[in-house]
Backbone as CSV, one residue per row, in Angstrom:
resi,resn,N_x,N_y,N_z,CA_x,CA_y,CA_z,C_x,C_y,C_z
1,UNK,57.359,-10.239,32.702,58.235,-10.412,31.540,59.055,-11.686,31.722
2,UNK,59.171,-12.502,30.679,59.910,-13.747,30.748,61.391,-13.495,30.583
3,UNK,62.169,-14.581,30.601,63.613,-14.457,30.430,63.924,-13.911,29.044
4,UNK,65.126,-13.316,28.946,65.638,-12.757,27.691,64.770,-11.605,27.209
5,UNK,64.022,-10.952,28.127,63.270,-9.761,27.757,62.039,-10.018,26.926
6,UNK,61.518,-11.265,26.871,60.348,-11.562,26.071,59.097,-11.481,26.932
7,UNK,57.997,-11.051,26.342,56.736,-10.994,27.057,56.103,-12.382,27.078
8,UNK,55.615,-12.778,28.243,54.955,-14.074,28.362,53.466,-13.848,28.555
9,UNK,52.717,-13.803,27.454,51.282,-13.628,27.515,50.620,-14.930,27.104
10,UNK,49.437,-15.229,27.653,48.758,-16.464,27.286,48.355,-16.443,25.827
11,UNK,48.492,-17.572,25.154,48.116,-17.680,23.747,46.791,-18.419,23.661
12,UNK,45.828,-17.851,22.947,44.516,-18.447,22.848,44.260,-18.850,21.401
13,UNK,44.472,-20.130,21.046,44.225,-20.573,19.685,42.751,-20.428,19.343
14,UNK,42.459,-20.307,18.057,41.090,-20.037,17.656,40.170,-21.218,17.931
15,UNK,40.556,-22.407,17.524,39.734,-23.581,17.779,40.634,-24.724,18.239
16,UNK,40.671,-24.986,19.515,41.511,-26.042,20.069,40.699,-26.877,21.053
17,UNK,39.427,-27.102,20.767,38.620,-27.912,21.661,38.420,-27.248,23.002
18,UNK,38.217,-28.053,24.061,37.869,-27.521,25.364,39.028,-26.827,26.050
19,UNK,40.243,-27.089,25.651,41.384,-26.468,26.315,41.329,-24.949,26.249
20,UNK,40.691,-24.425,25.225,40.638,-22.979,25.052,39.930,-22.294,26.200
21,UNK,38.968,-22.977,26.835,38.103,-22.312,27.790,38.195,-22.857,29.209
22,UNK,39.157,-23.702,29.496,39.288,-24.216,30.851,39.690,-23.114,31.798
23,UNK,40.640,-22.301,31.397,41.052,-21.175,32.229,41.204,-19.949,31.370
24,UNK,41.120,-18.795,32.005,41.401,-17.551,31.322,42.812,-17.134,31.656
25,UNK,43.170,-15.890,31.396,44.497,-15.410,31.721,44.689,-15.412,33.224
26,UNK,45.912,-15.640,33.647,46.294,-15.674,35.047,45.518,-16.739,35.833
27,UNK,45.116,-17.815,35.139,44.495,-18.925,35.823,43.042,-18.715,36.189
28,UNK,42.402,-17.666,35.726,41.003,-17.429,36.051,40.138,-18.470,35.350
29,UNK,39.320,-19.163,36.132,38.476,-20.195,35.552,37.270,-19.572,34.866
30,UNK,36.934,-20.117,33.713,35.753,-19.679,32.990,34.574,-20.517,33.461
31,UNK,33.467,-19.904,33.874,32.299,-20.667,34.325,31.879,-21.707,33.296
32,UNK,31.421,-22.850,33.780,31.114,-23.969,32.892,30.020,-23.637,31.881
33,UNK,29.032,-22.822,32.273,27.964,-22.505,31.323,28.482,-21.659,30.163
34,UNK,29.415,-20.747,30.474,30.014,-19.933,29.410,30.884,-20.804,28.516
35,UNK,31.636,-21.696,29.145,32.504,-22.590,28.380,31.687,-23.461,27.428
36,UNK,30.598,-24.010,27.922,29.758,-24.877,27.092,29.106,-24.091,25.957
37,UNK,28.696,-22.866,26.240,28.097,-22.022,25.196,29.112,-21.735,24.094
38,UNK,30.333,-21.435,24.480,31.368,-21.145,23.489,31.679,-22.365,22.640
39,UNK,31.730,-23.514,23.277,32.019,-24.738,22.532,30.900,-25.054,21.549
40,UNK,29.663,-24.795,21.941,28.536,-25.016,21.021,28.646,-24.100,19.804
41,UNK,29.015,-22.832,20.053,29.185,-21.898,18.936,30.291,-22.361,17.996
42,UNK,31.393,-22.802,18.575,32.515,-23.259,17.749,32.119,-24.450,16.894
43,UNK,31.428,-25.407,17.505,31.041,-26.609,16.760,30.077,-26.256,15.633
44,UNK,29.132,-25.361,15.902,28.191,-24.955,14.859,28.904,-24.249,13.719
45,UNK,29.876,-23.419,14.063,30.633,-22.718,13.029,31.411,-23.707,12.171
46,UNK,32.083,-24.658,12.813,32.890,-25.622,12.077,32.030,-26.580,11.270
47,UNK,30.857,-26.937,11.788,29.988,-27.903,11.108,29.171,-27.270,9.989
48,UNK,28.691,-26.044,10.200,27.734,-25.453,9.263,28.162,-24.119,8.679
49,UNK,29.217,-23.516,9.225,29.679,-22.238,8.718,28.923,-21.058,9.287
50,UNK,29.416,-19.867,8.987,28.842,-18.649,9.554,27.445,-18.355,9.021
51,UNK,27.108,-18.877,7.837,25.802,-18.573,7.261,24.660,-19.115,8.103
52,UNK,24.942,-20.074,8.968,23.898,-20.653,9.820,23.763,-19.924,11.150
53,UNK,24.553,-18.874,11.347,24.595,-18.193,12.638,24.193,-16.728,12.496
54,UNK,23.465,-16.188,13.484,23.136,-14.763,13.459,24.359,-13.906,13.758
55,UNK,24.246,-12.615,13.473,25.370,-11.692,13.656,25.950,-11.739,15.061
56,UNK,25.081,-11.778,16.077,25.586,-11.703,17.450,26.458,-12.897,17.803
57,UNK,26.160,-14.071,17.235,26.955,-15.252,17.559,28.290,-15.256,16.822
58,UNK,28.300,-14.809,15.570,29.578,-14.686,14.858,30.459,-13.664,15.565
59,UNK,29.855,-12.589,16.011,30.600,-11.566,16.736,31.155,-12.119,18.041
60,UNK,30.401,-12.968,18.712,30.896,-13.592,19.943,32.158,-14.406,19.682
61,UNK,32.189,-15.137,18.567,33.365,-15.950,18.255,34.608,-15.094,18.072
62,UNK,34.426,-13.886,17.589,35.558,-12.960,17.470,35.938,-12.407,18.837
63,UNK,34.931,-12.051,19.625,35.183,-11.402,20.915,35.861,-12.317,21.921
64,UNK,35.592,-13.620,21.858,36.200,-14.504,22.861,37.710,-14.589,22.701
65,UNK,38.209,-14.220,21.544,39.658,-14.149,21.370,40.243,-13.025,22.205
66,UNK,39.498,-11.950,22.329,39.991,-10.773,23.047,39.568,-10.756,24.507
67,UNK,38.449,-11.415,24.815,37.924,-11.433,26.187,37.747,-12.890,26.592
68,UNK,38.826,-13.575,26.958,38.750,-15.015,27.206,38.112,-15.401,28.535
69,UNK,38.009,-14.488,29.478,37.600,-14.851,30.836,36.132,-14.629,31.136
70,UNK,35.440,-13.844,30.314,34.093,-13.392,30.668,33.083,-13.736,29.580
71,UNK,31.820,-13.626,29.947,30.731,-13.789,28.998,30.744,-12.604,28.034
72,UNK,30.880,-12.892,26.743,30.970,-11.808,25.760,29.623,-11.459,25.138
73,UNK,28.577,-12.185,25.500,27.258,-11.899,24.908,26.817,-10.454,25.137
74,UNK,26.970,-9.902,26.352,26.554,-8.503,26.539,27.318,-7.522,25.648
75,UNK,28.623,-7.758,25.470,29.419,-6.866,24.618,28.963,-6.980,23.166
76,UNK,28.705,-8.211,22.730,28.221,-8.424,21.368,26.909,-7.685,21.129
77,UNK,25.990,-7.791,22.064,24.690,-7.124,21.908,24.836,-5.603,21.936
78,UNK,25.723,-5.102,22.795,25.916,-3.645,22.852,26.490,-3.112,21.545
79,UNK,27.434,-3.853,20.962,28.022,-3.427,19.693,26.979,-3.396,18.579
80,UNK,26.162,-4.432,18.513,25.144,-4.478,17.465,24.057,-3.435,17.692
81,UNK,23.743,-3.186,18.946,22.755,-2.155,19.242,23.273,-0.771,18.841
82,UNK,24.569,-0.555,19.045,25.158,0.750,18.737,25.324,0.973,17.239
83,UNK,25.748,-0.067,16.512,26.119,0.124,15.105,25.146,-0.499,14.100
84,UNK,24.273,-1.377,14.544,23.213,-1.868,13.664,23.383,-3.251,13.091
85,UNK,24.559,-3.578,12.559,24.778,-4.909,12.016,26.267,-5.252,12.072
86,UNK,26.572,-6.491,11.713,27.933,-7.012,11.835,28.925,-6.190,11.019
87,UNK,28.566,-5.891,9.773,29.487,-5.159,8.899,29.785,-3.769,9.441
88,UNK,28.788,-3.104,9.995,29.008,-1.758,10.536,29.816,-1.796,11.830
89,UNK,29.735,-2.889,12.563,30.613,-3.038,13.734,32.066,-3.088,13.274
90,UNK,32.341,-3.901,12.254,33.713,-4.017,11.752,34.223,-2.695,11.194
91,UNK,33.347,-1.939,10.543,33.763,-0.693,9.890,33.800,0.505,10.828
92,UNK,33.294,0.354,12.035,33.203,1.492,12.955,34.583,2.040,13.298
93,UNK,34.719,3.347,13.429,36.011,3.940,13.803,36.390,3.601,15.236
94,UNK,37.676,3.625,15.491,38.207,3.200,16.787,37.610,3.986,17.952
95,UNK,37.473,5.294,17.806,36.983,6.085,18.928,35.549,5.731,19.296
96,UNK,34.736,5.415,18.312,33.356,5.030,18.609,33.279,3.634,19.204
97,UNK,34.143,2.741,18.753,34.192,1.408,19.355,34.603,1.491,20.815
98,UNK,35.595,2.322,21.090,36.086,2.457,22.464,35.016,2.999,23.407
99,UNK,34.026,3.679,22.869,32.967,4.248,23.705,31.954,3.201,24.156
100,UNK,32.010,2.008,23.574,31.094,0.935,23.952,31.654,0.209,25.171
101,UNK,30.846,0.052,26.192,31.303,-0.581,27.435,31.763,-2.014,27.163
102,UNK,32.951,-2.339,27.655,33.516,-3.665,27.476,34.488,-3.776,26.320
103,UNK,34.616,-2.707,25.526,35.508,-2.729,24.362,36.803,-1.997,24.686
104,UNK,37.922,-2.676,24.443,39.236,-2.076,24.606,40.089,-2.372,23.393
105,UNK,41.380,-2.148,23.518,42.281,-2.332,22.380,42.292,-3.772,21.871
106,UNK,42.179,-4.747,22.786,42.207,-6.149,22.366,41.011,-6.476,21.478
107,UNK,39.842,-5.979,21.837,38.647,-6.199,21.022,38.787,-5.504,19.673
108,UNK,39.252,-4.271,19.682,39.399,-3.516,18.435,40.394,-4.203,17.506
109,UNK,41.469,-4.738,18.060,42.443,-5.462,17.243,41.785,-6.628,16.516
110,UNK,40.998,-7.437,17.230,40.347,-8.585,16.603,39.355,-8.141,15.529
111,UNK,38.565,-7.118,15.821,37.586,-6.636,14.850,38.263,-6.098,13.593
112,UNK,39.319,-5.318,13.779,39.987,-4.711,12.634,40.794,-5.731,11.827
113,UNK,41.241,-6.799,12.470,41.896,-7.874,11.721,40.903,-8.553,10.788
114,UNK,39.697,-8.811,11.285,38.669,-9.424,10.444,38.294,-8.482,9.304
115,UNK,38.133,-7.199,9.621,37.806,-6.223,8.580,38.901,-6.180,7.514
116,UNK,40.153,-6.147,7.947,41.268,-6.088,6.997,41.320,-7.340,6.129
117,UNK,41.016,-8.493,6.720,41.038,-9.744,5.963,39.966,-9.751,4.874
118,UNK,38.763,-9.268,5.204,37.701,-9.235,4.193,38.046,-8.270,3.064
119,UNK,38.627,-7.124,3.415,39.027,-6.164,2.385,40.124,-6.754,1.493
120,UNK,41.075,-7.426,2.106,42.189,-7.970,1.326,41.712,-9.059,0.372
121,UNK,40.791,-9.895,0.838,40.258,-10.950,-0.031,39.521,-10.349,-1.225
122,UNK,38.673,-9.347,-0.960,37.928,-8.722,-2.055,38.866,-7.998,-3.017
123,UNK,39.879,-7.342,-2.478,40.819,-6.584,-3.307,41.646,-7.506,-4.194
124,UNK,41.997,-8.685,-3.685,42.837,-9.609,-4.447,42.144,-10.102,-5.718
125,UNK,40.829,-9.997,-5.760,40.076,-10.467,-6.923,39.998,-9.434,-8.041
126,UNK,40.457,-8.217,-7.756,40.347,-7.168,-8.779,41.684,-6.565,-9.190
127,UNK,42.669,-6.595,-8.322,43.945,-5.973,-8.662,44.654,-6.739,-9.768
128,UNK,45.252,-5.981,-10.683,46.002,-6.526,-11.820,45.122,-7.380,-12.736
129,UNK,43.841,-7.032,-12.804,42.916,-7.741,-13.689,42.107,-6.726,-14.496
130,UNK,41.703,-7.091,-15.716,40.884,-6.165,-16.509,39.551,-5.893,-15.812
131,UNK,39.198,-4.636,-15.664,37.978,-4.320,-14.915,36.720,-4.731,-15.672
132,UNK,36.776,-4.764,-16.998,35.584,-5.118,-17.771,35.176,-6.560,-17.495
133,UNK,36.140,-7.464,-17.461,35.826,-8.876,-17.245,35.636,-9.219,-15.773
134,UNK,35.965,-8.300,-14.884,35.804,-8.564,-13.450,34.985,-7.457,-12.783
135,UNK,34.012,-6.910,-13.540,33.255,-5.759,-13.046,32.482,-6.078,-11.766
136,UNK,31.888,-7.257,-11.702,31.152,-7.633,-10.488,32.085,-7.697,-9.287
137,UNK,33.307,-8.185,-9.512,34.281,-8.247,-8.419,34.702,-6.847,-7.990
138,UNK,34.807,-5.927,-8.955,35.136,-4.536,-8.625,34.045,-3.933,-7.748
139,UNK,32.792,-4.128,-8.140,31.676,-3.599,-7.346,31.635,-4.234,-5.963
140,UNK,31.884,-5.536,-5.898,31.893,-6.214,-4.600,32.986,-5.658,-3.701
141,UNK,34.157,-5.416,-4.276,35.252,-4.834,-3.497,34.883,-3.452,-2.982
142,UNK,34.294,-2.632,-3.837,33.914,-1.278,-3.420,32.877,-1.317,-2.308
143,UNK,31.922,-2.224,-2.422,30.921,-2.353,-1.358,31.569,-2.832,-0.063
144,UNK,32.444,-3.818,-0.168,33.109,-4.340,1.025,33.898,-3.252,1.732
145,UNK,34.578,-2.421,0.961,35.455,-1.408,1.544,34.728,-0.153,2.001
146,UNK,33.555,0.152,1.403,33.002,1.490,1.598,31.544,1.571,2.029
147,UNK,30.754,0.538,1.798,29.305,0.692,1.972,28.871,0.869,3.417
148,UNK,29.721,0.497,4.367,29.328,0.581,5.777,30.052,1.694,6.533
149,UNK,30.754,2.546,5.816,31.459,3.643,6.476,30.480,4.721,6.934
150,UNK,30.830,5.389,8.036,29.948,6.414,8.598,30.170,7.789,7.976
151,UNK,31.287,7.977,7.301,31.575,9.240,6.620,31.931,8.953,5.163
152,UNK,31.875,9.994,4.339,32.175,9.805,2.922,33.667,9.574,2.701
153,UNK,33.953,8.661,1.802,35.325,8.369,1.395,35.373,8.431,-0.126
154,UNK,36.461,8.989,-0.649,36.624,9.112,-2.098,37.853,8.327,-2.517
155,UNK,37.658,7.374,-3.435,38.747,6.537,-3.920,38.882,6.710,-5.427
156,UNK,40.078,6.407,-5.906,40.326,6.424,-7.348,40.953,5.093,-7.736
157,UNK,40.370,4.451,-8.741,40.933,3.230,-9.314,41.640,3.619,-10.607
158,UNK,42.923,3.308,-10.700,43.730,3.690,-11.861,43.909,2.484,-12.781
159,UNK,43.700,2.698,-14.078,43.757,1.623,-15.065,44.838,1.900,-16.098
160,UNK,45.413,0.817,-16.644,46.398,0.993,-17.713,45.695,0.960,-19.073
161,UNK,46.471,0.893,-20.145,45.892,0.969,-21.492,44.995,-0.219,-21.823
162,UNK,45.187,-1.332,-21.112,44.349,-2.517,-21.322,43.203,-2.596,-20.317
163,UNK,42.957,-1.494,-19.622,41.919,-1.426,-18.585,42.167,-2.390,-17.431
164,UNK,43.435,-2.680,-17.205,43.813,-3.490,-16.044,43.964,-2.560,-14.847
165,UNK,43.386,-2.957,-13.733,43.464,-2.142,-12.520,44.869,-2.223,-11.940
166,UNK,45.589,-1.101,-11.943,46.974,-1.105,-11.475,47.139,-0.473,-10.099
167,UNK,46.145,0.295,-9.656,46.248,0.905,-8.325,44.868,1.315,-7.834
168,UNK,44.715,1.273,-6.546,43.476,1.693,-5.879,43.885,2.536,-4.688
169,UNK,43.521,3.804,-4.694,43.982,4.688,-3.629,42.843,5.513,-3.050
170,UNK,42.893,5.682,-1.735,41.970,6.598,-1.076,42.481,8.012,-1.297
171,UNK,41.638,8.850,-1.866,42.054,10.217,-2.172,41.679,11.180,-1.063
172,UNK,40.543,10.932,-0.402,40.116,11.844,0.662,39.021,11.212,1.499
173,UNK,38.895,11.722,2.721,37.764,11.395,3.599,37.090,12.689,3.990
174,UNK,35.793,12.612,4.219,35.053,13.819,4.542,34.104,13.645,5.701
175,UNK,32.939,14.248,5.584,31.920,14.193,6.623,30.843,13.204,6.193
176,UNK,29.709,13.251,6.877,28.632,12.324,6.540,28.016,12.626,5.178
177,UNK,28.204,13.830,4.656,27.575,14.159,3.371,28.464,14.970,2.429
178,UNK,29.763,14.988,2.692,30.657,15.750,1.813,32.074,15.217,1.939
179,UNK,32.765,15.183,0.814,34.181,14.832,0.815,34.889,15.750,-0.179
180,UNK,36.019,16.350,0.204,36.720,17.250,-0.721,37.435,16.474,-1.825
181,UNK,37.302,16.955,-3.046,37.921,16.297,-4.197,38.719,17.334,-4.977
182,UNK,39.950,16.960,-5.363,40.842,17.882,-6.065,41.220,17.281,-7.418
183,UNK,40.530,17.658,-8.492,40.767,17.066,-9.811,42.222,17.118,-10.252
184,UNK,42.900,18.234,-9.990,44.292,18.359,-10.425,45.173,17.300,-9.774
185,UNK,44.946,17.028,-8.493,45.739,16.021,-7.793,45.450,14.624,-8.328
186,UNK,44.203,14.383,-8.693,43.829,13.072,-9.223,44.549,12.791,-10.535
187,UNK,44.511,13.741,-11.466,45.149,13.504,-12.763,46.671,13.519,-12.636
188,UNK,47.192,14.307,-11.728,48.638,14.312,-11.490,49.100,12.940,-11.017
189,UNK,48.326,12.340,-10.125,48.663,11.009,-9.617,48.539,9.965,-10.727
190,UNK,47.539,10.113,-11.574,47.362,9.171,-12.680,48.566,9.192,-13.616
191,UNK,49.064,10.380,-13.925,50.240,10.486,-14.785,51.464,9.876,-14.126
192,UNK,51.605,10.072,-12.821,52.751,9.516,-12.100,52.749,7.995,-12.152
193,UNK,51.569,7.390,-12.238,51.462,5.934,-12.295,51.433,5.400,-13.711
194,UNK,51.518,6.307,-14.666,51.434,5.918,-16.073,50.084,5.268,-16.382
195,UNK,49.036,5.753,-15.722,47.686,5.251,-15.969,47.108,5.911,-17.214
196,UNK,46.171,5.222,-17.858,45.514,5.761,-19.046,44.082,6.196,-18.774
197,UNK,43.470,5.593,-17.776,42.097,5.951,-17.436,41.875,5.711,-15.954
198,UNK,40.742,6.160,-15.484,40.469,6.024,-14.056,38.979,5.885,-13.790
199,UNK,38.691,5.344,-12.614,37.323,5.199,-12.123,37.247,5.887,-10.773
200,UNK,36.304,6.792,-10.631,36.078,7.446,-9.346,35.073,6.624,-8.549
201,UNK,35.292,6.538,-7.256,34.361,5.810,-6.387,34.203,6.586,-5.090
202,UNK,32.969,6.825,-4.691,32.763,7.348,-3.345,31.456,6.791,-2.792
203,UNK,31.307,6.852,-1.495,30.143,6.274,-0.827,29.205,7.357,-0.316
204,UNK,27.954,6.975,-0.149,26.965,7.815,0.512,26.555,7.122,1.811
205,UNK,27.005,7.604,2.962,26.646,6.971,4.238,25.142,6.881,4.479
206,UNK,24.360,7.722,3.820,22.904,7.652,3.962,22.344,6.352,3.407
207,UNK,23.125,5.690,2.547,22.675,4.457,1.921,22.070,4.649,0.552
208,UNK,21.729,5.871,0.195,21.115,6.186,-1.099,22.199,6.631,-2.080
209,UNK,22.407,5.875,-3.183,23.490,6.226,-4.114,23.134,7.300,-5.137
210,UNK,21.971,7.904,-5.020,21.585,8.949,-5.968,22.580,10.109,-5.923
211,UNK,23.116,10.529,-7.068,24.121,11.604,-7.057,23.501,12.961,-6.748
212,UNK,24.236,13.768,-6.025,23.819,15.145,-5.760,24.297,16.029,-6.906
213,UNK,23.820,17.266,-6.928,24.308,18.216,-7.931,25.816,18.416,-7.791
214,UNK,26.297,18.418,-6.537,27.738,18.578,-6.300,28.512,17.382,-6.835
215,UNK,27.959,16.172,-6.705,28.611,14.975,-7.245,28.753,15.084,-8.759
216,UNK,27.694,15.522,-9.409,27.706,15.632,-10.870,28.700,16.700,-11.329
217,UNK,28.688,17.838,-10.652,29.608,18.921,-11.024,31.058,18.508,-10.815
218,UNK,31.338,17.822,-9.712,32.701,17.371,-9.440,33.161,16.380,-10.503
219,UNK,32.286,15.483,-10.909,32.632,14.492,-11.923,32.995,15.168,-13.240
220,UNK,32.246,16.173,-13.602,32.533,16.911,-14.841,33.899,17.595,-14.757
221,UNK,34.219,18.156,-13.597,35.524,18.819,-13.436,36.669,17.819,-13.563
222,UNK,36.506,16.650,-12.967,37.555,15.626,-13.081,37.680,15.165,-14.527
223,UNK,36.557,14.955,-15.187,36.582,14.520,-16.582,37.298,15.539,-17.465
224,UNK,37.011,16.801,-17.273,37.649,17.853,-18.071,39.146,17.920,-17.801
225,UNK,39.539,17.811,-16.534,40.966,17.843,-16.187,41.691,16.648,-16.777
226,UNK,41.026,15.488,-16.792,41.640,14.280,-17.334,41.808,14.379,-18.846
227,UNK,40.799,14.862,-19.531,40.844,14.934,-20.994,41.935,15.870,-21.488
228,UNK,42.195,16.935,-20.760,43.256,17.874,-21.142,44.595,17.156,-21.238
229,UNK,44.799,16.162,-20.386,46.073,15.443,-20.341,45.998,14.079,-21.016
230,UNK,44.959,13.852,-21.797,44.859,12.616,-22.558,44.406,11.416,-21.758
231,UNK,43.817,11.641,-20.611,43.295,10.559,-19.780,41.786,10.462,-19.961
232,UNK,41.241,9.278,-19.747,39.791,9.118,-19.855,39.197,8.729,-18.507
233,UNK,38.026,9.263,-18.242,37.292,8.893,-17.031,36.339,7.768,-17.405
234,UNK,36.650,6.571,-16.948,35.873,5.390,-17.324,34.492,5.402,-16.675
235,UNK,34.439,5.787,-15.395,33.157,5.784,-14.692,33.313,6.479,-13.347
236,UNK,32.198,6.807,-12.763,32.141,7.269,-11.376,31.050,6.441,-10.709
237,UNK,31.425,5.723,-9.673,30.486,4.839,-8.982,30.190,5.412,-7.605
238,UNK,28.911,5.516,-7.284,28.512,5.903,-5.931,28.004,4.652,-5.225
239,UNK,28.585,4.365,-4.074,28.248,3.169,-3.312,27.234,3.509,-2.227
240,UNK,26.074,2.865,-2.276,25.092,2.969,-1.205,25.219,1.778,-0.275
241,UNK,24.268,1.595,0.605,24.374,0.484,1.546,24.214,-0.857,0.854
242,UNK,23.249,-0.977,-0.045,22.995,-2.265,-0.690,22.896,-2.148,-2.209
243,UNK,23.220,-0.990,-2.749,23.191,-0.799,-4.198,24.210,0.262,-4.579
244,UNK,24.403,0.415,-5.869,25.354,1.411,-6.350,24.783,2.091,-7.590
245,UNK,25.371,3.231,-7.939,24.987,3.932,-9.164,26.223,4.173,-10.005
246,UNK,26.153,3.775,-11.265,27.213,4.035,-12.235,26.838,5.266,-13.042
247,UNK,27.720,6.270,-13.035,27.454,7.480,-13.818,27.326,7.154,-15.300
248,UNK,28.139,6.219,-15.787,28.079,5.896,-17.215,26.770,5.193,-17.554
249,UNK,26.380,4.233,-16.726,25.128,3.516,-16.992,23.920,4.428,-16.865
250,UNK,24.015,5.408,-15.954,22.893,6.322,-15.729,22.861,7.475,-16.726
251,UNK,23.869,7.551,-17.612,23.867,8.578,-18.640,24.504,9.896,-18.250
252,UNK,25.211,9.928,-17.114,25.882,11.166,-16.704,27.230,11.325,-17.401
253,UNK,27.774,10.244,-17.949,29.053,10.288,-18.662,28.856,9.771,-20.083
């Protein structure tokens, strides 16, 4: 601990040339081959962007922030082997990440910061905007937030009289194939926000957005509860891994 009760931890800037990799924490030297590999990754990222790099290399650039002293390639490969792709690594729950050898709180912090940043960017494009004119952005946000989750999540998007999105809330989380939904609570919350209509959104971790009989029955119950109180159900969207299903477009509403 430094003077005045402050913690003195090494600061590792994201891109600061070779200085980043000369030493690790507590003066531990980083082997030259690892240092050169990291610098090559950084230069490629800065020159060509992430689109020119495979998942494992983008993941390495995140991991070196948390693991400055060691080769992060093995950790990157283990994460991708466990979860399948970059997006699923970011979306993985903390307990499952911790089970991967080489992953600790520092790694999880970096991963979850990136995940939060992507969600915030996608969300900023839809909040306080009419959903009709920004429908593609709404779908993109829902995919970003939900398509890679391992369990079902149920969200409600609340709209005002002009169909402007005024709130987006997670209503419940469930298992791999079920999430509890309470229509009365949904419409009660809508009234509290002075919303006029709503959009239901939930994901199918299987990747297939085809609605189940339970999905259809639940949607009807929410619609009936909403209509009693003068609210309209604009749509129910099921998010799969790479596609979605709109109840209204499919003729269920």
